[in-house]
Short mmCIF file of C-alpha atoms and ligand atoms in Angstrom, two decimals:
data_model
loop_
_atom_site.label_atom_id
_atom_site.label_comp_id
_atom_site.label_asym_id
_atom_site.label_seq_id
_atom_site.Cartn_x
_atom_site.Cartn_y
_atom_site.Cartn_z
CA UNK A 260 96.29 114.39 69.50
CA UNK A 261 92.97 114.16 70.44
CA UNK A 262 90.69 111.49 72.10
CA UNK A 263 87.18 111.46 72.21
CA UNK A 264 85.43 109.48 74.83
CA UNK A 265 82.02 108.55 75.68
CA UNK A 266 80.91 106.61 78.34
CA UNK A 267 77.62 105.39 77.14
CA UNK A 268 77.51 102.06 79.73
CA UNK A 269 75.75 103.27 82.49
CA UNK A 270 78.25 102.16 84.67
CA UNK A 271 80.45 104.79 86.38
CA UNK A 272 84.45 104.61 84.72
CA UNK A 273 87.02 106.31 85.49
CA UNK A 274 86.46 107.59 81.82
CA UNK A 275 89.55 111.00 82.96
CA UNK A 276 92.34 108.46 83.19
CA UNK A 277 91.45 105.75 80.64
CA UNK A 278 91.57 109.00 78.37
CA UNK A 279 94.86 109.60 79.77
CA UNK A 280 96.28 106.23 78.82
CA UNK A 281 94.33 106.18 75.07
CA UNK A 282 96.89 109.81 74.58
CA UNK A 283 99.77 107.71 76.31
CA UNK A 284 99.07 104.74 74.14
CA UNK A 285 98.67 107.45 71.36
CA UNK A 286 101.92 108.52 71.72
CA UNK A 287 103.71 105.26 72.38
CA UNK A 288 102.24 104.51 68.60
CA UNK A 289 103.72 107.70 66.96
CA UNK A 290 100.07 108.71 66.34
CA UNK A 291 100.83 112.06 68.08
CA UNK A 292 98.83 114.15 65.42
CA UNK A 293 96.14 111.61 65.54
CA UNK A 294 92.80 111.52 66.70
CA UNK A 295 90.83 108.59 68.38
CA UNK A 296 87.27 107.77 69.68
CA UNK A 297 86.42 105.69 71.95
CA UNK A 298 83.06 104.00 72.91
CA UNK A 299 82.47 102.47 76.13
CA UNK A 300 78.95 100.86 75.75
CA UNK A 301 76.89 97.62 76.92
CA UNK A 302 76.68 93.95 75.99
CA UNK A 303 73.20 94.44 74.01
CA UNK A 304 74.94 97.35 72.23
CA UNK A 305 77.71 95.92 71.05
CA UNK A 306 75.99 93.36 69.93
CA UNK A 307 73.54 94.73 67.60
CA UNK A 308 76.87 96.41 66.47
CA UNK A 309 78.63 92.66 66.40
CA UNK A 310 75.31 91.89 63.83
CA UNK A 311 75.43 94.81 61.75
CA UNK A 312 78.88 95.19 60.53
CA UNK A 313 80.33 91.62 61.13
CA UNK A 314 77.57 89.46 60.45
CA UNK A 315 78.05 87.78 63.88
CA UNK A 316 75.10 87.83 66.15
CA UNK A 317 77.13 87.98 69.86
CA UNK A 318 78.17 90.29 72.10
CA UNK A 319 81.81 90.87 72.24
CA UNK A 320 84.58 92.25 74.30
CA UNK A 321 85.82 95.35 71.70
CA UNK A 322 85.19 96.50 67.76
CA UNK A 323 87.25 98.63 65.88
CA UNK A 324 86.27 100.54 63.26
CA UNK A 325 89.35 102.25 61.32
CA UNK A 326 88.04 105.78 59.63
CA UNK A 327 90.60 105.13 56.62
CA UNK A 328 91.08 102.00 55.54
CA UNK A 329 94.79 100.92 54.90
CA UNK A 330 95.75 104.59 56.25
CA UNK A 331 96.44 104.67 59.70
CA UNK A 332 98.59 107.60 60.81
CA UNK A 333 97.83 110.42 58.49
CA UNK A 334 97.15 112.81 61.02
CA UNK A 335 93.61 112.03 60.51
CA UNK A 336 90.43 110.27 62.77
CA UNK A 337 92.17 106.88 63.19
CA UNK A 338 88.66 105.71 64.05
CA UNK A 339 86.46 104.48 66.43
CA UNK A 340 86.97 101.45 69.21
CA UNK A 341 83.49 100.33 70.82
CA UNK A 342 84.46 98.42 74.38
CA UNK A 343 81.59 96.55 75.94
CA UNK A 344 81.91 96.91 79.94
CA UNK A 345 79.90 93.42 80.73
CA UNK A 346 82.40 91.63 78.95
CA UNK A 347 85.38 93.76 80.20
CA UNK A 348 83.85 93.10 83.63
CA UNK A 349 82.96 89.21 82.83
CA UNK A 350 86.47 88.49 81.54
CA UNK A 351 88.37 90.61 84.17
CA UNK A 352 86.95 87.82 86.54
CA UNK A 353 87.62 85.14 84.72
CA UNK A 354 91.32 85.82 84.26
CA UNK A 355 91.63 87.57 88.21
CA UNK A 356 92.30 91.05 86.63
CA UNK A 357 91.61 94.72 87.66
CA UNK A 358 88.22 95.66 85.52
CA UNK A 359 90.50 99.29 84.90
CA UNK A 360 93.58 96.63 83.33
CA UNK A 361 90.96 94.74 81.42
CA UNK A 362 89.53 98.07 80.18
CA UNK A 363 93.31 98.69 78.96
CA UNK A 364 94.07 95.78 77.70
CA UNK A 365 90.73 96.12 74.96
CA UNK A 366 91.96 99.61 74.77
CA UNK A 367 94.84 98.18 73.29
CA UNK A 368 93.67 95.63 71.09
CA UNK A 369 91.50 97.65 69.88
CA UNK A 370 94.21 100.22 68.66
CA UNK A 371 96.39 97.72 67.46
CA UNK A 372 93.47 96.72 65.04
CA UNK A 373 92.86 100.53 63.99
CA UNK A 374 96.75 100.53 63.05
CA UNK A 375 96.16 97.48 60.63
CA UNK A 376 96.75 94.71 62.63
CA UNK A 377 94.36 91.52 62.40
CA UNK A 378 95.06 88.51 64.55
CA UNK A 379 92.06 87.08 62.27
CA UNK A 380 94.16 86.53 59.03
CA UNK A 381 96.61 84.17 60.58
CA UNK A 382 98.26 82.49 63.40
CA UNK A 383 101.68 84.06 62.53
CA UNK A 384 99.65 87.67 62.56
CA UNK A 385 97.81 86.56 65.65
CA UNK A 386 101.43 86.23 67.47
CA UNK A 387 102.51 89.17 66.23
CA UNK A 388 99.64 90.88 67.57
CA UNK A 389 99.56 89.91 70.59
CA UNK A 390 102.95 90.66 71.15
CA UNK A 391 102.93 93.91 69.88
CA UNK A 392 100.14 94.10 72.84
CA UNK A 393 102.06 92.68 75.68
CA UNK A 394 104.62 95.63 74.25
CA UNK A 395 102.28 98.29 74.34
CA UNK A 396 101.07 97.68 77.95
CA UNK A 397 104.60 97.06 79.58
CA UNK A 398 105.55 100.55 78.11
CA UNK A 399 102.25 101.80 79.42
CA UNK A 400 102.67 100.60 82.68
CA UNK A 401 106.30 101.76 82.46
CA UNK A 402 105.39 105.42 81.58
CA UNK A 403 102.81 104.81 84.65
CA UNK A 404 105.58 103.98 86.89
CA UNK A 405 105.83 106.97 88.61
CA UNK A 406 108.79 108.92 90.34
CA UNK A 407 106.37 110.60 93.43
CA UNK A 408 107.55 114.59 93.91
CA UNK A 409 107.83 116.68 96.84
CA UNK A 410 105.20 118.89 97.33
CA UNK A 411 105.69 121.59 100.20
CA UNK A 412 102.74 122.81 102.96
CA UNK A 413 103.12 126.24 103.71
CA UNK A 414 100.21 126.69 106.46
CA UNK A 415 102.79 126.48 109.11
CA UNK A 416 104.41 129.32 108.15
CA UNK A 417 101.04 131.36 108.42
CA UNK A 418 100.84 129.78 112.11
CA UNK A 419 103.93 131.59 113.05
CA UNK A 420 102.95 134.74 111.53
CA UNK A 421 99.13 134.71 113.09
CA UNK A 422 100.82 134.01 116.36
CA UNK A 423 101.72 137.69 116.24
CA UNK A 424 99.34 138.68 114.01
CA UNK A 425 101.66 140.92 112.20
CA UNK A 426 102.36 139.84 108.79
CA UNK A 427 105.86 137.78 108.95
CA UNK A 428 107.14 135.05 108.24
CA UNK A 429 105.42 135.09 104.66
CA UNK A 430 104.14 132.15 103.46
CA UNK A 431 103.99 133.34 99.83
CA UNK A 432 107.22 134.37 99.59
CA UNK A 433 108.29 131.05 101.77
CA UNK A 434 106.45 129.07 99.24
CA UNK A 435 108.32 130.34 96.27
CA UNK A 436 111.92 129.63 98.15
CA UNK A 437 110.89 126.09 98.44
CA UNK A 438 109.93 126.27 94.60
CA UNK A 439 113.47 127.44 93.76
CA UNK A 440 114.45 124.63 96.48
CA UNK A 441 113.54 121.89 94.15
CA UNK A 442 109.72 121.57 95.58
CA UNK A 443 107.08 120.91 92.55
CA UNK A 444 103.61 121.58 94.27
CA UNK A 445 102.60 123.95 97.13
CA UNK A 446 99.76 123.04 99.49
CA UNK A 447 97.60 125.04 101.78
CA UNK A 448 95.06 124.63 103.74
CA UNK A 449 92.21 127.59 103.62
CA UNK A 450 90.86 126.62 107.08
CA UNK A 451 86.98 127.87 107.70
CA UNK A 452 88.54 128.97 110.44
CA UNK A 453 91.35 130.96 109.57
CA UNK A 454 93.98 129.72 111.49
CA UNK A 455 96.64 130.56 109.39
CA UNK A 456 96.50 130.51 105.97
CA UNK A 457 93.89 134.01 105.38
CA UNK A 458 92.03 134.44 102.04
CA UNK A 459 94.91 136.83 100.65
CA UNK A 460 97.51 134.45 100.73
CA UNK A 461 95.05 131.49 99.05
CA UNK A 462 94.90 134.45 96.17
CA UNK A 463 98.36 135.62 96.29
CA UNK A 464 99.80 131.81 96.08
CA UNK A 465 97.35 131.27 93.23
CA UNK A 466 99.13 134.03 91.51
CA UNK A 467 102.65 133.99 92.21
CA UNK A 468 103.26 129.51 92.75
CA UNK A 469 104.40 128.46 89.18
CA UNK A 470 104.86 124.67 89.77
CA UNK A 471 101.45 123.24 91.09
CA UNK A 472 98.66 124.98 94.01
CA UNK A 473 97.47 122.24 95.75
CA UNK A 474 94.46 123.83 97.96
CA UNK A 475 93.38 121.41 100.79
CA UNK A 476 89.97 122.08 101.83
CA UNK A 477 87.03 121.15 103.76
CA UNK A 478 83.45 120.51 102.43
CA UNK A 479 82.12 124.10 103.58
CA UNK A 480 79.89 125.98 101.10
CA UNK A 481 82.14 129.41 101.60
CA UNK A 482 85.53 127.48 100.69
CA UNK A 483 84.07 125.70 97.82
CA UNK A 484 83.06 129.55 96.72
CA UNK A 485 87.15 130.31 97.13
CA UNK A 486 88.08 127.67 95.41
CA UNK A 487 85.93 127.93 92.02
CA UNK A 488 87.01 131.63 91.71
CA UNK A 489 90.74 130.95 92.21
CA UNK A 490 91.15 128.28 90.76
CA UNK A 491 93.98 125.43 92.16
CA UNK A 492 95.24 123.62 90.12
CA UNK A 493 93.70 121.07 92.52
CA UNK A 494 91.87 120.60 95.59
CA UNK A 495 92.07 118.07 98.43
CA UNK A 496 89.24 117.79 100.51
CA UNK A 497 89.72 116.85 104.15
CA UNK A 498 87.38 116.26 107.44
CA UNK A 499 87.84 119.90 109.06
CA UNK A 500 87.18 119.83 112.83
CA UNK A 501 87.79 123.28 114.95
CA UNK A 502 88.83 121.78 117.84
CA UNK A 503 91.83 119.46 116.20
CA UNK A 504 95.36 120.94 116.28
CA UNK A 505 96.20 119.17 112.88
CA UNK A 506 94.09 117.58 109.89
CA UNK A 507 93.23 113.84 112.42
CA UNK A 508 91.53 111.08 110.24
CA UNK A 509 90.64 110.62 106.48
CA UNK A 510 87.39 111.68 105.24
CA UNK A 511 84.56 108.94 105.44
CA UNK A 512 83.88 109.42 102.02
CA UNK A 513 81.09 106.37 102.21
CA UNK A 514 79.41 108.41 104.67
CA UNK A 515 78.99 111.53 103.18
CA UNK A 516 79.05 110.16 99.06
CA UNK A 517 76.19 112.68 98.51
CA UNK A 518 78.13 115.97 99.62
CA UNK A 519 81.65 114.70 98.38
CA UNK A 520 80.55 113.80 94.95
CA UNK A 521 78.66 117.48 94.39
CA UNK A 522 81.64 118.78 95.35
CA UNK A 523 83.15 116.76 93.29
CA UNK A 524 81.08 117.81 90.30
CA UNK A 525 80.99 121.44 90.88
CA UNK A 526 84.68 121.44 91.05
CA UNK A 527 85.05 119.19 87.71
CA UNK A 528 82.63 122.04 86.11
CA UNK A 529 85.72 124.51 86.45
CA UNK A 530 88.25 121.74 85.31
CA UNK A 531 90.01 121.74 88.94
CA UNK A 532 91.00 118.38 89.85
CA UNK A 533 89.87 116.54 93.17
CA UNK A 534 91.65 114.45 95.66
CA UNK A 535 89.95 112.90 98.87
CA UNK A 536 92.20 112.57 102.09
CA UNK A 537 91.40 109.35 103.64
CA UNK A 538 92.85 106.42 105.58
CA UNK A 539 94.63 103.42 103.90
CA UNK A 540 91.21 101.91 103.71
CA UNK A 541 90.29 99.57 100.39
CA UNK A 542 86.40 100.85 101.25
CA UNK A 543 87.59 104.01 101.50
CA UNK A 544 89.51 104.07 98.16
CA UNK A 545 86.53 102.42 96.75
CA UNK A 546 83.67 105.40 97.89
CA UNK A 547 85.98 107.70 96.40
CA UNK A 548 86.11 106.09 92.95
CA UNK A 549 81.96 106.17 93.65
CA UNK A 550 82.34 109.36 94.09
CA UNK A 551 84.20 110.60 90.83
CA UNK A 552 87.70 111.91 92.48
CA UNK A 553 90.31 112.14 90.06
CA UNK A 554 93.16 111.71 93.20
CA UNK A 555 93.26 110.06 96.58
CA UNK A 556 95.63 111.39 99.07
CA UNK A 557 96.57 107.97 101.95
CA UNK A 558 96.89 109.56 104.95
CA UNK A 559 100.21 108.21 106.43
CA UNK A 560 99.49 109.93 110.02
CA UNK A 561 99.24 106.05 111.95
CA UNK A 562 102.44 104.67 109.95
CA UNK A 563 104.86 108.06 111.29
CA UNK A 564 103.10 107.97 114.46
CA UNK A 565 103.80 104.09 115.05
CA UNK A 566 105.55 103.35 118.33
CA UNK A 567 107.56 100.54 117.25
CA UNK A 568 108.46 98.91 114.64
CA UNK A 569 106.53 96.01 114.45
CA UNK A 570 103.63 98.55 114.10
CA UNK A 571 105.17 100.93 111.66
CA UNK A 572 105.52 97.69 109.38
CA UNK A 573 102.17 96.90 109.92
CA UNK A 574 100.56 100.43 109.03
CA UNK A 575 103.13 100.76 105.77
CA UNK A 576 101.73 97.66 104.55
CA UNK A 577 98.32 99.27 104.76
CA UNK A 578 99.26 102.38 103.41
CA UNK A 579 101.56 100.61 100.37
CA UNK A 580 98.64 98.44 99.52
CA UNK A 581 95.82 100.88 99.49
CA UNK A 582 97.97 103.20 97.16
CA UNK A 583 98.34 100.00 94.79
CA UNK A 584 94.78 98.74 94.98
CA UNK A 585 93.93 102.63 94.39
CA UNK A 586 96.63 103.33 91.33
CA UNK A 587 95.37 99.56 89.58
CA UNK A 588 91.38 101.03 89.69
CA UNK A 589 93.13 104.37 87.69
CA UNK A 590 93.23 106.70 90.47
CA UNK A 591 96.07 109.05 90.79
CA UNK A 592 97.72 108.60 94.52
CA UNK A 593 99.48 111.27 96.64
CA UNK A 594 100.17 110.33 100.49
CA UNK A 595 101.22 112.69 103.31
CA UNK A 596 100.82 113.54 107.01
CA UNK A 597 103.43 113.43 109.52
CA UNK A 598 106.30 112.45 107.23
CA UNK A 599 109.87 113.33 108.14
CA UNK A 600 113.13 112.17 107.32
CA UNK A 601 113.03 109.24 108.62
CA UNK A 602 110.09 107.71 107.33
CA UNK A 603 109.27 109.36 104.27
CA UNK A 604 112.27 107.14 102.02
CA UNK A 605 110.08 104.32 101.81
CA UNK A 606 106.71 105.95 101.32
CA UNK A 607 108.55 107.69 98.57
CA UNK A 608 109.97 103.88 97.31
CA UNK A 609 105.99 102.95 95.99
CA UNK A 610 105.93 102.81 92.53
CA UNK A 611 101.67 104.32 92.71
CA UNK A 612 102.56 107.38 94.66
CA UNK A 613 102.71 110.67 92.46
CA UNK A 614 103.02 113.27 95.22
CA UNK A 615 104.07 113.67 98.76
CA UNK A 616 102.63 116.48 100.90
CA UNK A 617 105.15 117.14 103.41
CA UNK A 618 105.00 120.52 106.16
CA UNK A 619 105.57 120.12 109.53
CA UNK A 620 109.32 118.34 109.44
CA UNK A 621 110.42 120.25 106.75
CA UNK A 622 109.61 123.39 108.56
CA UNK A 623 111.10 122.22 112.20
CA UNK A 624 113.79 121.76 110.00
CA UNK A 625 114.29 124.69 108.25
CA UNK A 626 114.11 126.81 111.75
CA UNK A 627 117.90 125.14 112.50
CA UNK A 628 119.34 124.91 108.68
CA UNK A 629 117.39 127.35 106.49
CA UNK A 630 114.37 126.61 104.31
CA UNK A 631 116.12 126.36 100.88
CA UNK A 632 118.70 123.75 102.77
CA UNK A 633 115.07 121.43 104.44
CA UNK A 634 113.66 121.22 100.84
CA UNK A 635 116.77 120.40 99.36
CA UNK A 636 117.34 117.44 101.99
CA UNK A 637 114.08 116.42 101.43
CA UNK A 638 113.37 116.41 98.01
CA UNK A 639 116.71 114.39 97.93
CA UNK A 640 115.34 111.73 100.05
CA UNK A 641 112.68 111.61 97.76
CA UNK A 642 114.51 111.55 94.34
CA UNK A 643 116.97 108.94 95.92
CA UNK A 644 113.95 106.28 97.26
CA UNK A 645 112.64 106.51 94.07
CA UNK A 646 115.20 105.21 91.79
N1 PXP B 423 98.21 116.13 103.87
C1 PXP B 423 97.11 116.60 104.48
C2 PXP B 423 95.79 116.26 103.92
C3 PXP B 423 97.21 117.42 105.63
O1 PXP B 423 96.10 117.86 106.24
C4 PXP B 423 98.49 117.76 106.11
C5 PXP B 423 98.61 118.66 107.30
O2 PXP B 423 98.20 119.94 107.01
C6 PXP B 423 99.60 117.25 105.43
C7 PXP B 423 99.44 116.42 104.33
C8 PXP B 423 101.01 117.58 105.87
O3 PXP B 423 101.22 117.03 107.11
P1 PXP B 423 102.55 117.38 107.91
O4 PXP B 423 102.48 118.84 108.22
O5 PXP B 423 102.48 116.51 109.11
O6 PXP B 423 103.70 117.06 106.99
#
């Protein structure tokens, strides 16, 4: 199964995920073996395109162009679908949808056509179509509904140890007991200044973690160096301040779009995913879609700290609705900061949330019951909300 997609618009897509849901909606078809290109291109394009093969001299929304007529699903090139973005964007308005569901929705159509559909040839085909459509995007959204995991940071671990400065507790060996705990991602944070997690165990983890390495990370050139050699199997960049005792606000990715999106770039050279750590913000979610992340991470630090409950409601609403408005432009969503077990059921209850990075009350937790026995309770809480 392969898709090939080009982005010739000139408008920045989030071209990483809408490949991920052409392979989703490849699979929901029982085109596994197949392959599929896909076009994203401009009014005036499609156009000329609308002229030359259908005599019709208008833009349009989408085109498909099957590669074997009246064979669809030979394992072969199913064909090619051409997408105009100014019409995506034009009709998105016009019927109050997300310009990434619009995008999906022509994605769709556009399939259905390569697979021999034609809504053209009559109204009882037309209502088949369109609700073999409807179909099609339920089970997308469906598949995208998604059941968040537990991932586990190790750094304080590495606190205890430097506190000493001998070399226990380990955090690589704690991190794989919360892996056979029921954990599916380690994080650590590879501070510039080496307050607890040191360059060896960065390496180390990148060698011995077998779920996910999750390496959080400020913007400094030396880190980005780490990071490209070893290789996460993400990043998440974060504002790094020396004088803070934990990670404090979300990055201001507006702010800074220059440095964030090289980053960004340099780390998409080595195929490492990025997430940006930033405050249940809408502008915020929207600089780092600017900005080319693959991930935001919603910093749930105000909603845990929230004196009373009146205020907790008020920053869970942020947080919920930032993760939506971030999931429905095609971003991938993790959450975490302060976290506990108290308030991390309904965090874990949002249907856009993939991952939760949880460290501090699993670990004040496992002092009194045992690490294997925190996880456990924890990923629990998680796998229960989420139901
Ligand atoms: N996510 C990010 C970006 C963080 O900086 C931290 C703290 O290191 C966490 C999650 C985990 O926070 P806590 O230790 O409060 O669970």
């Amino acid at each position: 199964m392969a898709v090939l997609l080009r982005n010739d618009s000139g408008r920045k897509l989030r071209t990483r995920t809408l490949a991920g849901s052409c392979r989703r909606l490849l699979r929901l078809c029982g085109q596994e073996r197949s392959e599929l290109s896909v076009v994203f291109t401009n009014d005036p394009a499609i156009r000329a395109l609308n002229r030359q093969y259908r005599r019709r001299d208008k833009a349009t929304n989408v085109l498909s162009f099957p590669q074997q007529e009246g064979e669809p699903g030979n394992g072969l090139m199913l064909g090619d679908i051409v997408i105009s973005v100014d019409t995506a964007a034009r009709e998105a308005r016009e019927q109050g949808q997300s310009f990434h569901t619009r995008l999906q929705k022509l994605l769709i159509h556009g399939l259905v056509h390569l697979l021999g559909m034609d809504h053209e040839r009559s109204a009882a085909e037309a209502g088949l179509m369109r609700r073999r459509e409807e179909k099609l995007y339920q089970q997308l959204m469906k598949e995208g509904r998604l059941m968040p995991h537990l991932a586990i940071n190790v750094d304080h671990i590495a606190t205890l140890r430097q506190a000493r400065g001998i070399n226990e507790p380990d955090p690589v060996l704690a991190a794989g007991i919360c892996e056979l705990a029921g954990a599916r991602g380690i994080v650590a944070h590879l501070r510039e200044d080496r307050r607890h997690m040191q360059d060896r165990d960065i390496r180390l983890l990148r060698q011995t973690v077998k779920t996910k390495l999750n390496m959080e990370m400020g913007a400094a050139p030396e880190i980005i160096a780490i990071a490209l050699d070893i290789h996460p199997d993400m990043v998440t960049l974060v504002p790094e301040k020396r004088q803070e005792l934990t990670t404090e606000g979300g990055l201001d990715v507006a702010g800074q779009h220059k440095k964030i999106s090289r980053v960004i770039k340099d780390m998409h050279q080595e195929n490492i995913p990025v997430s940006l750590f930033i405050d249940p913000d809408q502008n915020q979610v929207q600089a780092a879609l600017e900005a080319g992340a693959d991930f935001v991470e919603i910093h749930t630090g105000r909603y845990c700290d929230a004196e009373n409950a009146a205020e907790r409601d008020r920053e869970f609403d942020l947080a919920a609705e930032a993760a939506l408005f971030a999931y429905n432009q095609g971003l991938r969503v993790n959450a975490g900061h302060g976290l506990n077990y108290q308030t991390t059921a309904r965090i874990a209850a949002l249907d856009s949330i993939e991952e939760l990075s949880i460290g501090h009350a699993v670990m004040a937790r496992a002092i009194i019951v045992g690490l294997k026995e925190a996880v456990r309770e924890m990923a629990a809480i998680i796998r229960q909300a989420a139901i």
